[in-house]
Amino acid sequence: MTTDQLSATFAALADPTRRAILARLAGGEATVNELAEPFTVSLQAISKHLKVLERAGLISRGKTAQWRPCRLEAGPLGDISDWVERYRRFWDGGFDRLDEHLTELQKGKPNE
């Protein structure tokens, strides 16, 4: 995944409405009207959110007659997971050092 694609994916995920749309699509495909139901925004606003998600590769839209279902495309989410996983060792190392420090404090010994 190129940096620009990664940036597009993160930007798409930055909005809570778009995350909610993805959560809904994780349960199966849906129309724009179905996706718009829980929100107090216009269909036009939902369509704009869907365009952002589509450009990021997070959804695709089919076409069956006049029905255009949206479906989740999880590939970019896997790419984000892979990117984040590279930094896990830093988090784990920091938590391990914190655990060691707290253990020393509980023993009453100064951490050197």
Short mmCIF file of N, CA and C in Angstrom, two decimals:
data_model
loop_
_atom_site.label_atom_id
_atom_site.label_comp_id
_atom_site.label_asym_id
_atom_site.label_seq_id
_atom_site.Cartn_x
_atom_site.Cartn_y
_atom_site.Cartn_z
N MET A 1 0.86 -1.17 0.00
CA MET A 1 0.00 0.00 0.00
C MET A 1 0.90 1.23 0.00
N THR A 2 0.64 2.17 -0.89
CA THR A 2 1.44 3.38 -0.94
C THR A 2 1.03 4.31 0.18
N THR A 3 1.90 5.27 0.47
CA THR A 3 1.61 6.23 1.53
C THR A 3 0.33 6.99 1.24
N ASP A 4 0.09 7.37 -0.03
CA ASP A 4 -1.12 8.11 -0.35
C ASP A 4 -2.36 7.27 -0.09
N GLN A 5 -2.32 5.98 -0.40
CA GLN A 5 -3.47 5.11 -0.12
C GLN A 5 -3.67 4.96 1.38
N LEU A 6 -2.58 4.83 2.11
CA LEU A 6 -2.66 4.72 3.56
C LEU A 6 -3.25 6.00 4.15
N SER A 7 -2.83 7.15 3.64
CA SER A 7 -3.37 8.43 4.10
C SER A 7 -4.86 8.53 3.80
N ALA A 8 -5.26 8.09 2.62
CA ALA A 8 -6.68 8.13 2.25
C ALA A 8 -7.50 7.24 3.17
N THR A 9 -6.95 6.10 3.52
CA THR A 9 -7.67 5.18 4.41
C THR A 9 -7.80 5.78 5.80
N PHE A 10 -6.71 6.31 6.34
CA PHE A 10 -6.77 6.94 7.66
C PHE A 10 -7.73 8.13 7.64
N ALA A 11 -7.69 8.94 6.59
CA ALA A 11 -8.59 10.10 6.49
C ALA A 11 -10.04 9.65 6.46
N ALA A 12 -10.31 8.59 5.73
CA ALA A 12 -11.69 8.08 5.67
C ALA A 12 -12.15 7.58 7.03
N LEU A 13 -11.26 6.96 7.77
CA LEU A 13 -11.61 6.42 9.08
C LEU A 13 -11.67 7.48 10.17
N ALA A 14 -11.19 8.68 9.88
CA ALA A 14 -11.16 9.74 10.89
C ALA A 14 -12.54 10.26 11.25
N ASP A 15 -13.52 10.04 10.40
CA ASP A 15 -14.86 10.57 10.63
C ASP A 15 -15.76 9.52 11.28
N PRO A 16 -16.44 9.86 12.39
CA PRO A 16 -17.29 8.87 13.08
C PRO A 16 -18.48 8.40 12.24
N THR A 17 -18.99 9.24 11.37
CA THR A 17 -20.10 8.80 10.50
C THR A 17 -19.62 7.72 9.54
N ARG A 18 -18.45 7.93 8.98
CA ARG A 18 -17.91 6.93 8.05
C ARG A 18 -17.58 5.63 8.77
N ARG A 19 -17.07 5.72 10.00
CA ARG A 19 -16.80 4.49 10.77
C ARG A 19 -18.11 3.76 11.05
N ALA A 20 -19.17 4.50 11.35
CA ALA A 20 -20.48 3.88 11.61
C ALA A 20 -21.01 3.22 10.34
N ILE A 21 -20.80 3.84 9.21
CA ILE A 21 -21.23 3.25 7.94
C ILE A 21 -20.48 1.94 7.70
N LEU A 22 -19.18 1.94 7.94
CA LEU A 22 -18.40 0.71 7.78
C LEU A 22 -18.88 -0.38 8.73
N ALA A 23 -19.19 0.01 9.97
CA ALA A 23 -19.69 -0.96 10.95
C ALA A 23 -21.00 -1.58 10.45
N ARG A 24 -21.86 -0.76 9.88
CA ARG A 24 -23.13 -1.27 9.33
C ARG A 24 -22.87 -2.22 8.17
N LEU A 25 -21.93 -1.86 7.30
CA LEU A 25 -21.63 -2.69 6.13
C LEU A 25 -20.92 -3.99 6.51
N ALA A 26 -20.31 -4.03 7.68
CA ALA A 26 -19.71 -5.28 8.15
C ALA A 26 -20.77 -6.36 8.33
N GLY A 27 -22.01 -5.94 8.50
CA GLY A 27 -23.12 -6.89 8.64
C GLY A 27 -23.74 -7.29 7.32
N GLY A 28 -23.29 -6.71 6.23
CA GLY A 28 -23.82 -7.04 4.91
C GLY A 28 -24.07 -5.80 4.10
N GLU A 29 -24.28 -6.00 2.81
CA GLU A 29 -24.46 -4.85 1.92
C GLU A 29 -25.75 -4.10 2.23
N ALA A 30 -25.77 -2.84 1.81
CA ALA A 30 -26.92 -1.97 2.09
C ALA A 30 -27.00 -0.89 1.03
N THR A 31 -28.19 -0.34 0.86
CA THR A 31 -28.38 0.78 -0.06
C THR A 31 -28.04 2.08 0.65
N VAL A 32 -27.94 3.15 -0.11
CA VAL A 32 -27.67 4.47 0.46
C VAL A 32 -28.78 4.84 1.44
N ASN A 33 -30.02 4.59 1.06
CA ASN A 33 -31.14 4.90 1.96
C ASN A 33 -31.04 4.12 3.27
N GLU A 34 -30.68 2.86 3.20
CA GLU A 34 -30.53 2.06 4.42
C GLU A 34 -29.39 2.57 5.27
N LEU A 35 -28.32 2.98 4.64
CA LEU A 35 -27.18 3.51 5.39
C LEU A 35 -27.50 4.85 6.02
N ALA A 36 -28.35 5.62 5.38
CA ALA A 36 -28.69 6.96 5.88
C ALA A 36 -29.67 6.93 7.04
N GLU A 37 -30.43 5.85 7.19
CA GLU A 37 -31.51 5.80 8.20
C GLU A 37 -31.11 6.26 9.61
N PRO A 38 -30.01 5.79 10.18
CA PRO A 38 -29.74 6.17 11.57
C PRO A 38 -29.19 7.59 11.76
N PHE A 39 -28.92 8.29 10.67
CA PHE A 39 -28.27 9.60 10.77
C PHE A 39 -29.26 10.74 10.54
N THR A 40 -28.95 11.88 11.12
CA THR A 40 -29.80 13.07 10.96
C THR A 40 -29.21 14.02 9.92
N VAL A 41 -28.53 13.45 8.94
CA VAL A 41 -27.96 14.26 7.86
C VAL A 41 -28.68 13.90 6.56
N SER A 42 -28.48 14.70 5.56
CA SER A 42 -29.15 14.50 4.27
C SER A 42 -28.56 13.31 3.52
N LEU A 43 -29.33 12.83 2.54
CA LEU A 43 -28.82 11.77 1.66
C LEU A 43 -27.60 12.25 0.90
N GLN A 44 -27.58 13.54 0.57
CA GLN A 44 -26.43 14.11 -0.13
C GLN A 44 -25.17 14.01 0.75
N ALA A 45 -25.30 14.28 2.04
CA ALA A 45 -24.16 14.18 2.95
C ALA A 45 -23.69 12.73 3.06
N ILE A 46 -24.63 11.79 3.15
CA ILE A 46 -24.25 10.38 3.20
C ILE A 46 -23.55 9.98 1.91
N SER A 47 -24.04 10.45 0.78
CA SER A 47 -23.40 10.16 -0.51
C SER A 47 -21.97 10.67 -0.55
N LYS A 48 -21.73 11.84 0.03
CA LYS A 48 -20.37 12.38 0.08
C LYS A 48 -19.47 11.48 0.95
N HIS A 49 -20.00 11.02 2.08
CA HIS A 49 -19.24 10.10 2.93
C HIS A 49 -18.93 8.81 2.16
N LEU A 50 -19.89 8.32 1.42
CA LEU A 50 -19.69 7.09 0.66
C LEU A 50 -18.63 7.28 -0.42
N LYS A 51 -18.57 8.45 -1.03
CA LYS A 51 -17.54 8.73 -2.04
C LYS A 51 -16.15 8.70 -1.42
N VAL A 52 -16.02 9.26 -0.21
CA VAL A 52 -14.73 9.23 0.49
C VAL A 52 -14.34 7.79 0.79
N LEU A 53 -15.28 7.00 1.27
CA LEU A 53 -15.00 5.59 1.57
C LEU A 53 -14.65 4.81 0.30
N GLU A 54 -15.33 5.13 -0.77
CA GLU A 54 -15.07 4.44 -2.05
C GLU A 54 -13.68 4.81 -2.58
N ARG A 55 -13.32 6.09 -2.53
CA ARG A 55 -11.99 6.52 -2.99
C ARG A 55 -10.88 5.86 -2.18
N ALA A 56 -11.14 5.62 -0.90
CA ALA A 56 -10.15 4.97 -0.04
C ALA A 56 -10.14 3.45 -0.24
N GLY A 57 -11.06 2.94 -1.04
CA GLY A 57 -11.11 1.51 -1.30
C GLY A 57 -11.78 0.71 -0.21
N LEU A 58 -12.46 1.40 0.71
CA LEU A 58 -13.09 0.72 1.85
C LEU A 58 -14.48 0.17 1.53
N ILE A 59 -15.10 0.70 0.48
CA ILE A 59 -16.38 0.16 0.04
C ILE A 59 -16.39 0.06 -1.48
N SER A 60 -17.30 -0.74 -1.98
CA SER A 60 -17.56 -0.78 -3.42
C SER A 60 -19.07 -0.70 -3.60
N ARG A 61 -19.47 -0.28 -4.77
CA ARG A 61 -20.90 -0.17 -5.06
C ARG A 61 -21.22 -1.04 -6.27
N GLY A 62 -22.20 -1.90 -6.08
CA GLY A 62 -22.65 -2.75 -7.18
C GLY A 62 -23.77 -2.07 -7.93
N LYS A 63 -24.23 -2.76 -8.96
CA LYS A 63 -25.38 -2.23 -9.68
C LYS A 63 -26.19 -3.41 -10.18
N THR A 64 -27.37 -3.54 -9.61
CA THR A 64 -28.33 -4.56 -10.02
C THR A 64 -29.61 -3.82 -10.34
N ALA A 65 -29.89 -3.69 -11.64
CA ALA A 65 -31.04 -2.90 -12.08
C ALA A 65 -30.90 -1.49 -11.52
N GLN A 66 -31.87 -1.05 -10.72
CA GLN A 66 -31.78 0.29 -10.13
C GLN A 66 -31.23 0.25 -8.71
N TRP A 67 -30.94 -0.92 -8.22
CA TRP A 67 -30.44 -1.08 -6.86
C TRP A 67 -28.93 -1.03 -6.90
N ARG A 68 -28.33 -0.12 -6.11
CA ARG A 68 -26.87 0.02 -6.06
C ARG A 68 -26.38 -0.26 -4.66
N PRO A 69 -26.24 -1.53 -4.30
CA PRO A 69 -25.82 -1.85 -2.93
C PRO A 69 -24.35 -1.48 -2.69
N CYS A 70 -24.07 -1.04 -1.47
CA CYS A 70 -22.70 -0.77 -1.04
C CYS A 70 -22.24 -1.99 -0.25
N ARG A 71 -20.98 -2.31 -0.40
CA ARG A 71 -20.43 -3.42 0.38
C ARG A 71 -19.05 -3.06 0.91
N LEU A 72 -18.73 -3.62 2.04
CA LEU A 72 -17.44 -3.38 2.69
C LEU A 72 -16.34 -4.07 1.90
N GLU A 73 -15.23 -3.39 1.74
CA GLU A 73 -14.02 -3.95 1.15
C GLU A 73 -12.94 -3.87 2.23
N ALA A 74 -12.62 -4.98 2.84
CA ALA A 74 -11.78 -4.98 4.04
C ALA A 74 -10.28 -4.91 3.76
N GLY A 75 -9.87 -5.01 2.52
CA GLY A 75 -8.44 -4.99 2.20
C GLY A 75 -7.67 -3.83 2.81
N PRO A 76 -8.14 -2.59 2.63
CA PRO A 76 -7.41 -1.46 3.22
C PRO A 76 -7.34 -1.51 4.75
N LEU A 77 -8.34 -2.14 5.39
CA LEU A 77 -8.28 -2.27 6.85
C LEU A 77 -7.16 -3.23 7.24
N GLY A 78 -6.95 -4.26 6.44
CA GLY A 78 -5.83 -5.17 6.68
C GLY A 78 -4.50 -4.46 6.51
N ASP A 79 -4.43 -3.57 5.52
CA ASP A 79 -3.20 -2.80 5.30
C ASP A 79 -2.91 -1.89 6.49
N ILE A 80 -3.96 -1.29 7.06
CA ILE A 80 -3.78 -0.44 8.25
C ILE A 80 -3.30 -1.31 9.42
N SER A 81 -3.91 -2.47 9.57
CA SER A 81 -3.51 -3.38 10.64
C SER A 81 -2.04 -3.76 10.51
N ASP A 82 -1.60 -4.06 9.29
CA ASP A 82 -0.19 -4.39 9.06
C ASP A 82 0.71 -3.22 9.43
N TRP A 83 0.30 -2.01 9.06
CA TRP A 83 1.10 -0.82 9.35
C TRP A 83 1.22 -0.61 10.86
N VAL A 84 0.10 -0.74 11.56
CA VAL A 84 0.10 -0.55 13.01
C VAL A 84 0.92 -1.65 13.70
N GLU A 85 0.85 -2.85 13.18
CA GLU A 85 1.56 -3.99 13.80
C GLU A 85 3.07 -3.74 13.86
N ARG A 86 3.59 -3.01 12.88
CA ARG A 86 5.03 -2.72 12.89
C ARG A 86 5.44 -1.92 14.12
N TYR A 87 4.51 -1.20 14.74
CA TYR A 87 4.84 -0.37 15.89
C TYR A 87 4.48 -1.04 17.22
N ARG A 88 3.88 -2.20 17.14
CA ARG A 88 3.47 -2.90 18.35
C ARG A 88 4.66 -3.20 19.27
N ARG A 89 5.80 -3.55 18.72
CA ARG A 89 6.96 -3.88 19.57
C ARG A 89 7.38 -2.69 20.42
N PHE A 90 7.20 -1.46 19.90
CA PHE A 90 7.52 -0.28 20.68
C PHE A 90 6.54 -0.13 21.85
N TRP A 91 5.24 -0.36 21.58
CA TRP A 91 4.24 -0.28 22.64
C TRP A 91 4.50 -1.35 23.68
N ASP A 92 4.71 -2.58 23.20
CA ASP A 92 4.93 -3.70 24.12
C ASP A 92 6.17 -3.47 24.97
N GLY A 93 7.24 -2.96 24.35
CA GLY A 93 8.47 -2.68 25.09
C GLY A 93 8.25 -1.61 26.15
N GLY A 94 7.48 -0.59 25.83
CA GLY A 94 7.18 0.46 26.80
C GLY A 94 6.36 -0.06 27.96
N PHE A 95 5.39 -0.91 27.66
CA PHE A 95 4.56 -1.49 28.72
C PHE A 95 5.39 -2.43 29.60
N ASP A 96 6.31 -3.18 28.97
CA ASP A 96 7.17 -4.08 29.75
C ASP A 96 8.05 -3.28 30.70
N ARG A 97 8.62 -2.17 30.22
CA ARG A 97 9.47 -1.33 31.09
C ARG A 97 8.65 -0.71 32.21
N LEU A 98 7.44 -0.28 31.91
CA LEU A 98 6.56 0.28 32.93
C LEU A 98 6.22 -0.78 33.98
N ASP A 99 5.94 -2.00 33.53
CA ASP A 99 5.63 -3.09 34.45
C ASP A 99 6.82 -3.38 35.37
N GLU A 100 8.02 -3.40 34.81
CA GLU A 100 9.22 -3.62 35.62
C GLU A 100 9.39 -2.50 36.65
N HIS A 101 9.17 -1.28 36.24
CA HIS A 101 9.30 -0.13 37.14
C HIS A 101 8.27 -0.21 38.28
N LEU A 102 7.04 -0.53 37.95
CA LEU A 102 6.00 -0.64 38.98
C LEU A 102 6.28 -1.79 39.94
N THR A 103 6.81 -2.87 39.42
CA THR A 103 7.17 -4.01 40.27
C THR A 103 8.26 -3.60 41.27
N GLU A 104 9.23 -2.85 40.78
CA GLU A 104 10.30 -2.37 41.66
C GLU A 104 9.75 -1.41 42.72
N LEU A 105 8.83 -0.55 42.32
CA LEU A 105 8.24 0.38 43.28
C LEU A 105 7.45 -0.37 44.36
N GLN A 106 6.75 -1.41 43.95
CA GLN A 106 5.98 -2.19 44.92
C GLN A 106 6.88 -2.93 45.90
N LYS A 107 8.07 -3.29 45.45
CA LYS A 107 9.02 -3.97 46.33
C LYS A 107 9.70 -2.99 47.28
N GLY A 108 9.54 -1.69 47.01
CA GLY A 108 10.16 -0.67 47.85
C GLY A 108 11.58 -0.38 47.46
N LYS A 109 12.01 -0.86 46.32
CA LYS A 109 13.36 -0.61 45.85
C LYS A 109 13.34 0.49 44.80
N PRO A 110 14.27 1.39 44.85
CA PRO A 110 14.35 2.40 43.81
C PRO A 110 14.76 1.76 42.48
N ASN A 111 14.17 2.23 41.43
CA ASN A 111 14.50 1.73 40.09
C ASN A 111 15.77 2.41 39.62
N GLU A 112 16.74 1.65 39.23
CA GLU A 112 18.02 2.22 38.80
C GLU A 112 18.15 2.24 37.32
#
